[in-house]
Amino acid sequence: MPLNRRSFLERSAAVGAGVAGVTAAGAAAAPTAQAKPAAKRYSFTVMGTTDLHGHVFNWDYFTDREFDDRAHNDVGLAKISTLVERVRGEKGRRNTLLIDAGDTIQGTQLSYYYAKVDPITAGAGPVHPMAQAMNAIGYDAAALGNHEFNYGIPLLRKFEEQCDFPLLGANALDAKTLRPAFPPYSMHRLRTPCGRDVRVAVLGLTNPGIAIWDKAHVSGRMVFPGLEEQAAHWVPRLRSMGADVVIVSAHSGSSGTSSYGDQLPYVENAAALVAEQVPGIDAILVGHAHTEIPEYRVANKETGREVVLSEPLKWGQRLTLFDFGLVWSKGRWVVETVGAQVLNSNAVDEDPEIVKLLADEHEKVVAYVNQVIGTSPVEMSTAQAPWRDEPIIDLINHVQAETVKAALADGAYASFPVLSQASCFSRSAAIPAGEVTIRDAAGLYPFENTLEARVLTGAQLKEYLEYSAKYYVRTAAGEPVDTAKLTNADGTPDYNYDAVYGLTYDIDIARPVGSRIVNLAFRGAPVDPAAEFVLAVNNYRASGGGAFPHVANAKQVWADSDEIRNTIIQWVRARGTLDPAEFASVGWRLTREGTPVF
């Protein structure tokens, strides 16, 4: 029986009878008759990562150089491995566990290559680099993330087979039986010098949004109920099975918010709600939100006990440490103290063993992404795309619109005008002047989204654009405009601001949210609220991602199974030259009381 299938059985984290470096007053000499026996104590550490997104090395495949950002963070499992070994050396390997909170197999060209170019599902295919690295480092368990489902269930199952640790998902249920489709939990024994092992349960919870975001892969096969509901079901069971410590690994942020509106009755970012509502949890490793939370304490409403939450920064930039102090009381181990902190991976070198292990895979991917697919007479950049209509975003929209037009050419919707939506996914993406490579196109569109066509009316499109325009901070006419503070109002990420190609319109940022779209026109004439248009839209948005109005319920007239990124790559290859004159136009602009901001 493969190791990762044994989640319902106890899984020992300690090998052999010896125990290194623990505090245990009960191991001291016997007390005198007058002295009160010292309490038996034991301490251990649980390390955690999340949202690794295919990062093994401190390398950016989109720029073809070592990763760097403004804060000089580093990324990747090779760095995490060094930190893990350091902690194990300090604490004693048998006094540690290593877990992850999901989103492992999507995000870099390394992970994409082994999903699509040389897939792990192809016959005697390769072992996924993330499985190789995590196995070598010695992970004990990992929760499923929503991006685990991006490439379909067969690839996820193959990845699961290749892991030496269980992939946990207590709220990923078989649609027919409503039984767990993956192991809900894993149980680990830590050997102590005090006569009784400590039993640590890790409960894995994933994101209900999978039902929306990856509907094409999971509809009719799996369902994803809320985290609080499933935690309330499993935590008492784990305690009744003898768990001394219960840790939740949750691919769910802590804010209590959702990006899919009212399409599901479940909260997307529910980790803090789980801590608050479900008694019996000691700590939660948080994922999904891509934020750094070294330590966050939430009082459980029923017991009043504090639950410690921690979210390490994405891509292997941080490693969370949960330090537990236990005391032997009334015949059992009781959690006395819990604290959390994060370690920065930029403080260490990459583990040479991990580098050596995956050097060949890395070189294959570097060669792949540097293939030349065309040329461009000018450089194009996304640096100002969040507040200007830039040619590089027009490129995405033009390719999407042309693809949909061609697909509908011989059908009932051939005469419908085709519009397109696109977002600025990265402010550092660029198409260089001169040779254009796969990595240039991949950097422009880093997600594995596919393309759909939905029918919307003019009135619905105006509401869609009004919702998108909430991205801008309201700025009165005459006030200075600071582009560093202009966008991401109320935490709206760049990928949830859509520009619509094929229409012309102004966004008046001096107006309140909901009344900002002015001069909305199609081919020079005001848009008729009753007119119907076909919108080329990515599957994330079409399935409800970002909670944009109307589109999720709009009629679908076409859908593609290939990634939009590949569609762009093939379009560039077919053209040979990227001439902005072919696709660029100024369709929208920011204004205040009719005066352009820029």
Coordinates of C-alpha atoms in Angstrom, one line a residue:
M1 CA 0.0 0.0 0.0
P2 CA 1.6 3.4 -1.0
L3 CA 2.5 5.6 1.9
N4 CA 0.3 8.4 0.9
R5 CA -2.8 6.2 0.9
R6 CA -2.3 5.3 4.6
S7 CA -3.7 8.5 6.0
F8 CA -6.4 6.6 8.0
L9 CA -3.6 4.6 9.7
E10 CA -1.1 5.9 12.1
R11 CA 2.0 7.2 10.5
S12 CA 5.2 7.3 12.6
A13 CA 7.3 10.4 12.4
A14 CA 10.0 8.8 14.5
V15 CA 12.3 6.0 13.4
G16 CA 14.1 3.9 16.0
A17 CA 14.0 4.0 19.7
G18 CA 16.3 7.0 20.4
V19 CA 15.2 10.5 21.0
A20 CA 17.5 13.6 20.6
G21 CA 17.5 16.9 22.4
V22 CA 14.1 17.2 24.2
T23 CA 13.2 18.8 27.5
A24 CA 11.8 16.2 29.9
A25 CA 12.0 16.8 33.6
G26 CA 10.6 13.3 34.2
A27 CA 13.9 11.9 32.8
A28 CA 15.9 13.5 35.7
A29 CA 16.9 11.7 38.9
A30 CA 14.1 10.6 41.3
P31 CA 13.0 13.4 43.6
T32 CA 13.6 13.3 47.4
A33 CA 10.7 12.4 49.6
Q34 CA 10.1 16.0 50.5
A35 CA 10.3 17.4 46.9
K36 CA 7.3 17.5 44.6
P37 CA 8.0 15.4 41.4
A38 CA 8.8 17.7 38.5
A39 CA 6.2 17.7 35.7
K40 CA 7.1 15.7 32.6
R41 CA 7.4 18.0 29.6
Y42 CA 8.1 17.6 25.9
S43 CA 8.6 20.1 23.1
F44 CA 8.5 19.7 19.3
T45 CA 8.3 21.8 16.2
V46 CA 6.1 21.6 13.1
M47 CA 7.5 23.3 10.0
G48 CA 5.2 24.5 7.3
T49 CA 5.2 25.8 3.7
T50 CA 2.4 26.8 1.4
D51 CA 1.7 28.0 -2.1
L52 CA 5.0 26.7 -3.5
H53 CA 3.5 26.9 -7.0
G54 CA 6.2 24.8 -8.7
H55 CA 9.2 26.6 -7.3
V56 CA 12.1 24.3 -6.8
F57 CA 14.9 26.7 -7.5
N58 CA 15.6 30.4 -6.8
W59 CA 15.0 31.0 -10.5
D60 CA 12.6 33.0 -12.6
Y61 CA 11.9 31.1 -15.8
F62 CA 10.1 34.2 -17.3
T63 CA 13.2 36.4 -17.0
D64 CA 15.7 33.5 -17.4
R65 CA 17.7 34.6 -14.4
E66 CA 17.9 34.2 -10.6
F67 CA 14.7 35.3 -8.8
D68 CA 14.7 38.7 -7.2
D69 CA 12.2 41.3 -6.0
R70 CA 12.2 44.7 -4.3
A71 CA 12.5 43.0 -0.9
H72 CA 15.3 40.7 -2.2
N73 CA 13.2 37.6 -1.3
D74 CA 14.4 34.2 -2.5
V75 CA 12.1 31.3 -3.6
G76 CA 12.1 27.6 -4.0
L77 CA 12.3 24.3 -2.2
A78 CA 16.1 24.1 -2.5
K79 CA 16.2 27.1 -0.1
I80 CA 13.5 25.6 2.1
S81 CA 15.5 22.4 2.3
T82 CA 18.4 24.2 3.9
L83 CA 16.2 25.8 6.5
V84 CA 14.5 22.5 7.3
E85 CA 17.8 20.8 7.8
R86 CA 18.9 23.6 10.1
V87 CA 15.8 23.3 12.2
R88 CA 16.1 19.5 12.4
G89 CA 19.7 19.9 13.5
E90 CA 18.7 22.3 16.3
K91 CA 15.5 20.5 17.5
G92 CA 16.4 16.9 16.7
R93 CA 14.9 15.3 13.6
R94 CA 12.6 13.1 15.6
N95 CA 11.1 16.2 17.3
T96 CA 9.9 17.8 14.0
L97 CA 7.3 17.4 11.4
L98 CA 7.1 19.1 8.0
I99 CA 3.8 19.9 6.3
D100 CA 2.4 22.0 3.4
A101 CA -0.9 23.9 2.9
G102 CA -1.3 23.4 -0.9
D103 CA -0.9 24.8 -4.4
T104 CA 2.1 22.8 -5.3
I105 CA 2.0 21.7 -8.9
Q106 CA 1.1 24.9 -10.9
G107 CA 2.8 28.2 -11.3
T108 CA 6.2 28.0 -12.9
Q109 CA 7.3 26.8 -16.3
L110 CA 9.0 23.9 -14.5
S111 CA 5.7 22.6 -13.2
Y112 CA 3.9 23.4 -16.5
Y113 CA 6.5 21.4 -18.5
Y114 CA 5.9 18.2 -16.6
A115 CA 2.1 18.7 -16.8
K116 CA 1.9 19.5 -20.5
V117 CA 5.1 19.2 -22.5
D118 CA 6.6 16.1 -20.9
P119 CA 3.6 15.0 -18.7
I120 CA 4.0 12.7 -15.8
T121 CA 0.9 10.9 -17.0
A122 CA 2.4 9.8 -20.3
G123 CA 3.1 6.0 -20.0
A124 CA 6.4 5.6 -18.1
G125 CA 6.6 9.3 -17.7
P126 CA 8.9 11.3 -15.5
V127 CA 8.4 11.9 -11.7
H128 CA 7.2 15.4 -11.1
P129 CA 10.0 17.7 -9.9
M130 CA 7.9 18.8 -7.0
A131 CA 7.3 15.2 -5.9
Q132 CA 11.0 14.5 -6.2
A133 CA 12.0 17.6 -4.2
M134 CA 9.4 17.2 -1.4
N135 CA 10.2 13.5 -1.1
A136 CA 13.9 14.2 -0.8
I137 CA 13.3 16.9 1.8
G138 CA 11.0 14.6 3.8
Y139 CA 7.6 16.1 3.9
D140 CA 5.1 14.4 6.3
A141 CA 1.8 15.6 4.8
A142 CA 0.4 18.2 2.4
A143 CA -3.1 19.7 2.0
L144 CA -4.6 20.0 -1.4
G145 CA -4.7 23.5 -3.0
N146 CA -7.2 24.6 -5.6
H147 CA -4.4 24.8 -8.2
E148 CA -3.8 21.1 -7.7
F149 CA -6.9 20.6 -9.9
N150 CA -5.9 22.9 -12.8
Y151 CA -4.5 20.1 -14.9
G152 CA -7.3 17.6 -14.2
I153 CA -7.8 14.8 -11.8
P154 CA -5.7 12.1 -13.6
L155 CA -2.6 14.2 -13.4
L156 CA -3.3 15.0 -9.7
R157 CA -3.8 11.3 -9.0
K158 CA -0.5 10.6 -10.7
F159 CA 1.3 13.2 -8.6
E160 CA -0.3 11.7 -5.5
E161 CA 1.1 8.3 -6.4
Q162 CA 4.6 9.8 -6.8
C163 CA 4.6 11.5 -3.4
D164 CA 5.9 9.7 -0.3
F165 CA 3.5 11.6 1.9
P166 CA -0.3 11.9 1.9
L167 CA -2.2 14.7 0.1
L168 CA -5.0 15.6 2.5
G169 CA -8.4 17.0 1.7
A170 CA -11.1 16.3 4.3
N171 CA -13.6 18.5 2.3
A172 CA -12.8 17.1 -1.1
L173 CA -15.6 14.5 -1.4
D174 CA -16.6 12.0 -4.0
A175 CA -19.7 13.5 -5.6
K176 CA -21.7 10.2 -5.6
T177 CA -20.8 8.7 -2.2
L178 CA -19.9 12.0 -0.3
R179 CA -17.0 10.2 1.2
P180 CA -13.5 11.7 1.2
A181 CA -11.9 11.4 -2.2
F182 CA -8.5 11.9 -0.6
P183 CA -7.2 11.1 2.9
P184 CA -8.8 13.6 5.3
Y185 CA -5.9 13.4 7.9
S186 CA -2.6 11.8 8.8
M187 CA -1.6 10.7 12.3
H188 CA 2.0 10.9 13.4
R189 CA 3.8 9.6 16.5
L190 CA 6.6 11.5 18.1
R191 CA 8.7 9.4 20.5
T192 CA 9.4 11.0 23.9
P193 CA 11.7 10.0 26.8
C194 CA 8.7 10.1 29.1
G195 CA 7.1 6.8 28.5
R196 CA 4.4 7.7 26.1
D197 CA 4.5 9.0 22.5
V198 CA 2.9 12.2 21.4
R199 CA 0.2 11.6 18.8
V200 CA -0.1 14.5 16.3
A201 CA -3.0 14.7 13.9
V202 CA -2.8 16.8 10.7
L203 CA -6.2 17.6 9.2
G204 CA -6.1 18.8 5.6
L205 CA -8.7 21.2 4.3
T206 CA -8.9 22.6 0.8
N207 CA -10.8 25.5 -0.9
P208 CA -14.5 25.3 -1.8
G209 CA -13.8 27.6 -4.7
I210 CA -12.5 24.6 -6.7
A211 CA -16.1 23.8 -7.5
I212 CA -16.2 27.1 -9.4
W213 CA -12.7 27.6 -10.7
D214 CA -12.1 24.1 -11.9
K215 CA -15.7 23.2 -12.7
A216 CA -14.7 21.5 -16.0
H217 CA -12.5 19.1 -14.1
V218 CA -14.5 18.3 -11.0
S219 CA -18.2 18.8 -11.9
G220 CA -20.0 15.5 -11.2
R221 CA -16.9 13.9 -9.8
M222 CA -16.1 15.9 -6.6
V223 CA -17.8 18.3 -4.3
F224 CA -16.2 20.7 -1.8
P225 CA -18.1 21.6 1.3
G226 CA -17.1 24.4 3.7
L227 CA -14.0 24.2 5.9
E228 CA -15.8 24.9 9.1
E229 CA -18.3 22.1 8.5
Q230 CA -15.7 19.4 7.8
A231 CA -13.4 20.5 10.6
A232 CA -16.3 20.2 13.0
H233 CA -16.8 16.7 11.8
W234 CA -13.2 15.5 11.9
V235 CA -11.6 17.3 14.9
P236 CA -13.7 15.5 17.5
R237 CA -12.9 12.2 15.8
L238 CA -9.2 12.8 15.8
R239 CA -9.4 13.6 19.5
S240 CA -11.4 10.4 20.2
M241 CA -8.7 8.5 18.3
G242 CA -6.1 9.7 20.8
A243 CA -4.7 12.7 19.1
D244 CA -2.8 14.8 21.7
V245 CA -2.3 17.7 19.2
V246 CA -4.5 18.7 16.3
I247 CA -3.0 20.8 13.5
V248 CA -5.1 21.9 10.5
S249 CA -3.3 22.5 7.2
A250 CA -5.8 24.7 5.4
H251 CA -5.6 26.0 1.9
S252 CA -7.8 29.0 2.8
G253 CA -6.9 32.5 3.9
S254 CA -7.7 34.0 7.2
S255 CA -9.7 37.1 6.2
G256 CA -13.2 35.6 6.1
T257 CA -13.8 36.9 2.6
S258 CA -14.7 35.3 -0.7
S259 CA -13.9 36.2 -4.3
Y260 CA -16.8 34.3 -5.8
G261 CA -19.7 36.3 -4.3
D262 CA -22.8 34.4 -3.5
Q263 CA -22.2 31.5 -5.9
L264 CA -21.3 29.2 -3.1
P265 CA -22.6 29.1 0.5
Y266 CA -19.0 28.6 1.7
V267 CA -16.4 31.1 2.7
E268 CA -13.2 31.1 0.6
N269 CA -10.8 32.4 3.2
A270 CA -12.1 30.6 6.3
A271 CA -9.1 29.6 8.4
A272 CA -9.8 32.1 11.2
L273 CA -13.5 31.0 11.2
V274 CA -12.4 27.4 11.6
A275 CA -10.2 28.5 14.6
E276 CA -13.1 30.5 16.1
Q277 CA -15.9 28.0 15.6
V278 CA -14.3 24.5 16.0
P279 CA -13.0 23.6 19.4
G280 CA -10.1 21.2 19.8
I281 CA -7.6 22.7 17.3
D282 CA -4.2 23.8 18.5
A283 CA -2.7 25.5 15.4
I284 CA -3.6 26.2 11.7
L285 CA -1.1 26.4 8.8
V286 CA -2.8 28.9 6.5
G287 CA -2.4 29.1 2.7
H288 CA -4.0 30.4 -0.4
A289 CA -4.0 34.2 0.3
H290 CA -0.3 34.7 -0.6
T291 CA 0.3 36.9 2.5
E292 CA 2.8 36.6 5.3
I293 CA 1.4 36.1 8.8
P294 CA 4.1 35.0 11.3
E295 CA 1.7 34.5 14.1
Y296 CA -2.0 35.3 14.5
R297 CA -4.0 34.2 17.6
V298 CA -7.8 33.5 17.4
A299 CA -9.8 32.7 20.5
N300 CA -12.2 29.8 20.1
K301 CA -15.7 30.9 21.0
E302 CA -16.7 27.7 22.8
T303 CA -13.5 27.1 24.9
G304 CA -11.9 30.5 25.0
R305 CA -8.6 28.8 24.1
E306 CA -6.3 30.6 21.6
V307 CA -5.6 28.9 18.3
V308 CA -2.3 29.9 16.7
L309 CA -2.4 30.6 12.9
S310 CA 0.6 31.2 10.7
E311 CA 1.0 31.7 6.9
P312 CA 4.4 31.6 5.4
L313 CA 4.9 33.8 2.3
K314 CA 4.3 32.1 -1.0
W315 CA 6.8 30.2 -3.3
G316 CA 9.0 29.1 -0.5
Q317 CA 10.0 32.6 0.5
R318 CA 9.3 31.7 4.2
L319 CA 9.1 28.7 6.4
T320 CA 6.7 28.7 9.3
L321 CA 7.7 27.2 12.7
F322 CA 5.1 26.1 15.2
D323 CA 6.8 25.4 18.5
F324 CA 4.7 23.3 20.9
G325 CA 5.3 22.8 24.6
L326 CA 3.4 19.8 26.2
V327 CA 3.0 18.8 29.8
W328 CA 2.0 15.3 31.1
S329 CA -1.2 15.8 33.1
K330 CA -3.7 13.3 34.4
G331 CA -2.4 10.5 32.3
R332 CA -2.1 12.3 28.9
W333 CA -0.2 14.9 27.1
V334 CA -1.7 18.4 27.2
V335 CA -0.6 21.4 25.0
E336 CA 0.8 24.0 27.4
T337 CA 2.2 26.5 25.0
V338 CA 2.1 27.2 21.2
G339 CA 4.1 29.9 19.4
A340 CA 4.7 30.6 15.7
Q341 CA 7.3 32.4 13.7
V342 CA 8.6 32.5 10.1
L343 CA 12.1 32.1 8.7
N344 CA 13.3 33.9 5.6
S345 CA 14.7 31.7 2.9
N346 CA 16.9 34.5 1.6
A347 CA 19.2 33.9 4.6
V348 CA 20.5 30.6 3.4
D349 CA 22.0 28.9 0.3
E350 CA 20.2 26.4 -1.8
D351 CA 20.6 22.8 -0.7
P352 CA 23.2 21.3 -3.2
E353 CA 21.5 17.9 -2.9
I354 CA 18.2 19.3 -4.2
V355 CA 20.0 21.3 -6.9
K356 CA 21.9 18.2 -8.1
L357 CA 18.7 16.0 -7.9
L358 CA 16.8 18.2 -10.4
A359 CA 19.5 19.8 -12.4
D360 CA 18.5 17.9 -15.6
E361 CA 14.9 18.8 -15.3
H362 CA 15.8 22.5 -14.8
E363 CA 18.0 22.5 -17.9
K364 CA 15.3 21.0 -20.1
V365 CA 12.8 23.7 -19.0
V366 CA 15.4 26.5 -19.6
A367 CA 15.9 25.2 -23.1
Y368 CA 12.2 25.0 -23.7
V369 CA 11.3 28.5 -22.6
N370 CA 14.1 30.1 -24.6
Q371 CA 12.7 28.8 -27.9
V372 CA 12.3 31.8 -30.3
I373 CA 8.7 32.1 -31.6
G374 CA 8.9 35.5 -33.4
T375 CA 10.1 39.0 -33.4
S376 CA 8.8 42.4 -32.3
P377 CA 9.8 45.8 -33.8
V378 CA 9.3 47.5 -30.4
E379 CA 9.4 46.8 -26.7
M380 CA 6.1 46.4 -24.9
S381 CA 5.6 46.4 -21.1
T382 CA 2.9 46.0 -18.5
A383 CA 4.6 48.5 -16.2
Q384 CA 1.8 51.1 -16.7
A385 CA -1.0 48.7 -17.7
P386 CA -2.9 49.0 -14.5
W387 CA -3.8 52.6 -15.3
R388 CA -3.2 52.9 -19.1
D389 CA -4.5 51.0 -22.1
E390 CA -1.2 49.4 -23.1
P391 CA -0.5 47.5 -26.4
I392 CA 0.8 44.5 -24.5
I393 CA -2.7 43.9 -22.9
D394 CA -4.3 44.6 -26.3
L395 CA -2.2 41.7 -27.6
I396 CA -3.9 39.3 -25.3
N397 CA -7.3 40.7 -26.1
H398 CA -6.7 40.7 -29.8
V399 CA -5.6 37.1 -29.9
Q400 CA -8.6 36.1 -27.7
A401 CA -11.1 38.0 -29.9
E402 CA -9.6 36.7 -33.2
T403 CA -9.7 33.1 -31.8
V404 CA -13.3 33.3 -30.8
K405 CA -14.3 35.0 -34.1
A406 CA -12.7 32.1 -36.0
A407 CA -14.4 29.5 -33.8
L408 CA -17.8 31.1 -34.3
A409 CA -17.4 31.9 -38.0
D410 CA -19.7 29.2 -39.4
G411 CA -22.3 29.1 -36.6
A412 CA -25.3 30.9 -35.3
Y413 CA -23.2 33.6 -33.6
A414 CA -21.0 34.5 -36.5
S415 CA -22.6 37.9 -36.9
F416 CA -22.3 38.9 -33.2
P417 CA -19.7 41.5 -32.4
V418 CA -16.8 39.9 -30.4
L419 CA -15.3 41.7 -27.4
S420 CA -12.6 40.4 -25.1
Q421 CA -11.5 40.8 -21.4
A422 CA -7.9 40.7 -20.1
S423 CA -6.1 41.6 -16.9
C424 CA -2.6 42.7 -16.1
F425 CA -1.3 39.6 -14.3
S426 CA 2.2 40.9 -13.7
R427 CA 3.5 44.5 -13.7
S428 CA 6.9 43.2 -14.8
A429 CA 6.0 41.3 -17.9
A430 CA 7.5 42.5 -21.2
I431 CA 7.8 41.7 -24.9
P432 CA 11.3 42.8 -25.9
A433 CA 12.3 44.5 -29.2
G434 CA 13.8 41.8 -31.3
E435 CA 13.5 38.1 -30.7
V436 CA 10.4 36.9 -28.8
T437 CA 10.6 33.6 -26.9
I438 CA 8.2 31.3 -25.2
R439 CA 9.1 32.7 -21.8
D440 CA 8.2 36.2 -22.9
A441 CA 4.7 35.0 -23.8
A442 CA 4.5 32.8 -20.7
G443 CA 5.4 35.8 -18.5
L444 CA 2.6 37.8 -20.0
Y445 CA 0.1 35.1 -19.3
P446 CA 1.4 33.0 -16.3
F447 CA -1.9 31.2 -15.5
E448 CA -3.3 28.0 -17.1
N449 CA -6.6 29.7 -18.0
T450 CA -8.5 28.5 -21.0
L451 CA -10.8 30.6 -23.3
E452 CA -14.6 30.7 -23.5
A453 CA -17.2 32.7 -25.3
R454 CA -20.2 34.1 -23.4
V455 CA -23.1 36.2 -24.6
L456 CA -23.8 39.5 -22.6
T457 CA -26.1 42.5 -23.3
G458 CA -24.9 46.0 -23.5
A459 CA -26.5 46.7 -20.1
Q460 CA -24.7 43.7 -18.5
L461 CA -21.4 44.8 -20.0
K462 CA -21.8 48.2 -18.4
E463 CA -22.4 46.6 -15.0
Y464 CA -19.4 44.4 -15.6
L465 CA -17.2 47.4 -16.3
E466 CA -18.5 49.3 -13.3
Y467 CA -17.6 46.4 -11.1
S468 CA -14.1 46.3 -12.6
A469 CA -13.6 50.0 -12.1
K470 CA -13.9 49.6 -8.3
Y471 CA -10.2 48.8 -8.6
Y472 CA -9.3 52.5 -8.6
V473 CA -9.1 54.7 -5.5
R474 CA -11.6 57.5 -5.7
T475 CA -9.6 60.7 -6.5
A476 CA -11.2 64.1 -6.8
A477 CA -10.5 66.4 -9.7
G478 CA -7.6 68.6 -8.9
E479 CA -6.0 66.2 -6.4
P480 CA -2.6 64.9 -7.2
V481 CA -2.5 61.4 -8.6
D482 CA 0.0 59.0 -7.2
T483 CA 0.1 55.8 -9.3
A484 CA 1.5 53.9 -6.4
K485 CA -1.7 54.5 -4.5
L486 CA -4.2 54.7 -7.3
T487 CA -5.0 51.0 -7.8
N488 CA -6.0 48.0 -5.7
A489 CA -8.8 49.8 -3.9
D490 CA -10.2 47.6 -1.0
G491 CA -7.6 45.0 -1.7
T492 CA -8.7 44.3 -5.3
P493 CA -5.7 42.5 -6.9
D494 CA -4.5 43.4 -10.4
Y495 CA -5.9 40.1 -11.8
N496 CA -9.4 41.2 -10.8
Y497 CA -9.3 44.4 -12.9
D498 CA -10.5 43.7 -16.4
A499 CA -10.1 45.9 -19.5
V500 CA -12.6 45.1 -22.2
Y501 CA -11.4 45.3 -25.8
G502 CA -13.7 46.3 -28.6
L503 CA -15.5 49.0 -26.8
T504 CA -14.4 52.6 -26.0
Y505 CA -15.1 54.1 -22.6
D506 CA -13.9 56.4 -19.9
I507 CA -13.5 55.6 -16.2
D508 CA -14.1 58.7 -14.1
I509 CA -12.2 58.0 -10.9
A510 CA -13.6 61.1 -9.3
R511 CA -17.0 59.4 -9.2
P512 CA -18.2 56.8 -6.6
V513 CA -18.0 53.1 -7.3
G514 CA -20.9 52.1 -9.5
S515 CA -21.2 55.2 -11.6
R516 CA -17.7 55.5 -13.1
I517 CA -18.2 54.3 -16.7
V518 CA -19.0 57.1 -19.1
N519 CA -19.1 57.5 -22.9
L520 CA -19.5 53.7 -23.4
A521 CA -19.5 53.2 -27.1
F522 CA -19.2 50.5 -29.8
R523 CA -17.9 51.5 -33.2
G524 CA -18.4 55.2 -32.3
A525 CA -22.1 54.9 -31.2
P526 CA -23.4 54.6 -27.7
V527 CA -23.9 51.0 -26.6
D528 CA -27.5 49.9 -26.8
P529 CA -28.4 48.3 -23.4
A530 CA -30.4 45.6 -25.3
A531 CA -27.7 44.7 -27.9
E532 CA -26.0 41.4 -27.5
F533 CA -22.2 40.8 -27.7
V534 CA -20.0 37.8 -27.5
L535 CA -17.3 38.2 -24.8
A536 CA -14.1 36.3 -25.1
V537 CA -13.3 35.5 -21.4
N538 CA -11.0 33.2 -19.5
N539 CA -12.5 30.3 -17.7
Y540 CA -11.6 31.7 -14.2
R541 CA -13.7 34.7 -14.8
A542 CA -16.4 32.8 -16.7
S543 CA -16.8 30.4 -13.8
G544 CA -17.2 33.2 -11.3
G545 CA -13.7 34.0 -10.2
G546 CA -13.6 37.6 -9.0
A547 CA -17.4 37.6 -8.6
F548 CA -17.9 39.8 -11.7
P549 CA -21.6 40.2 -12.5
H550 CA -23.5 38.3 -15.1
V551 CA -20.7 36.4 -16.8
A552 CA -21.0 33.2 -14.8
N553 CA -24.7 32.8 -15.7
A554 CA -24.3 34.0 -19.3
K555 CA -24.9 31.6 -22.2
Q556 CA -21.7 29.8 -23.2
V557 CA -21.4 29.5 -27.0
W558 CA -17.9 28.1 -27.3
A559 CA -15.0 26.9 -25.1
D560 CA -11.5 25.8 -25.7
S561 CA -9.4 23.2 -23.9
D562 CA -6.0 24.7 -24.7
E563 CA -4.4 27.3 -22.4
I564 CA -4.7 31.0 -23.5
R565 CA -0.9 31.2 -23.1
N566 CA -0.5 28.5 -25.8
T567 CA -3.0 30.3 -28.0
I568 CA -0.9 33.4 -27.8
I569 CA 2.3 31.5 -28.5
Q570 CA 0.8 29.8 -31.6
W571 CA -0.5 33.2 -32.8
V572 CA 2.9 34.8 -32.6
R573 CA 4.5 31.8 -34.3
A574 CA 2.0 32.0 -37.1
R575 CA 2.5 35.8 -37.6
G576 CA 6.3 35.8 -37.2
T577 CA 6.3 39.5 -36.3
L578 CA 4.4 41.3 -33.5
D579 CA 3.4 44.7 -35.0
P580 CA 1.4 46.8 -32.5
A581 CA -0.3 48.5 -35.4
E582 CA -2.2 45.3 -36.0
F583 CA -3.7 45.0 -32.6
A584 CA -3.1 48.1 -30.4
S585 CA -5.6 50.9 -29.8
V586 CA -6.7 53.2 -27.0
G587 CA -10.1 51.8 -26.0
W588 CA -10.3 53.1 -22.4
R589 CA -8.8 55.9 -20.3
L590 CA -9.0 57.3 -16.8
T591 CA -10.7 60.7 -16.5
R592 CA -11.9 63.1 -13.9
E593 CA -15.0 65.2 -14.8
G594 CA -14.1 64.6 -18.5
T595 CA -10.4 65.5 -18.3
P596 CA -8.0 62.6 -18.9
V597 CA -5.8 61.8 -15.9
F598 CA -2.8 60.9 -18.1

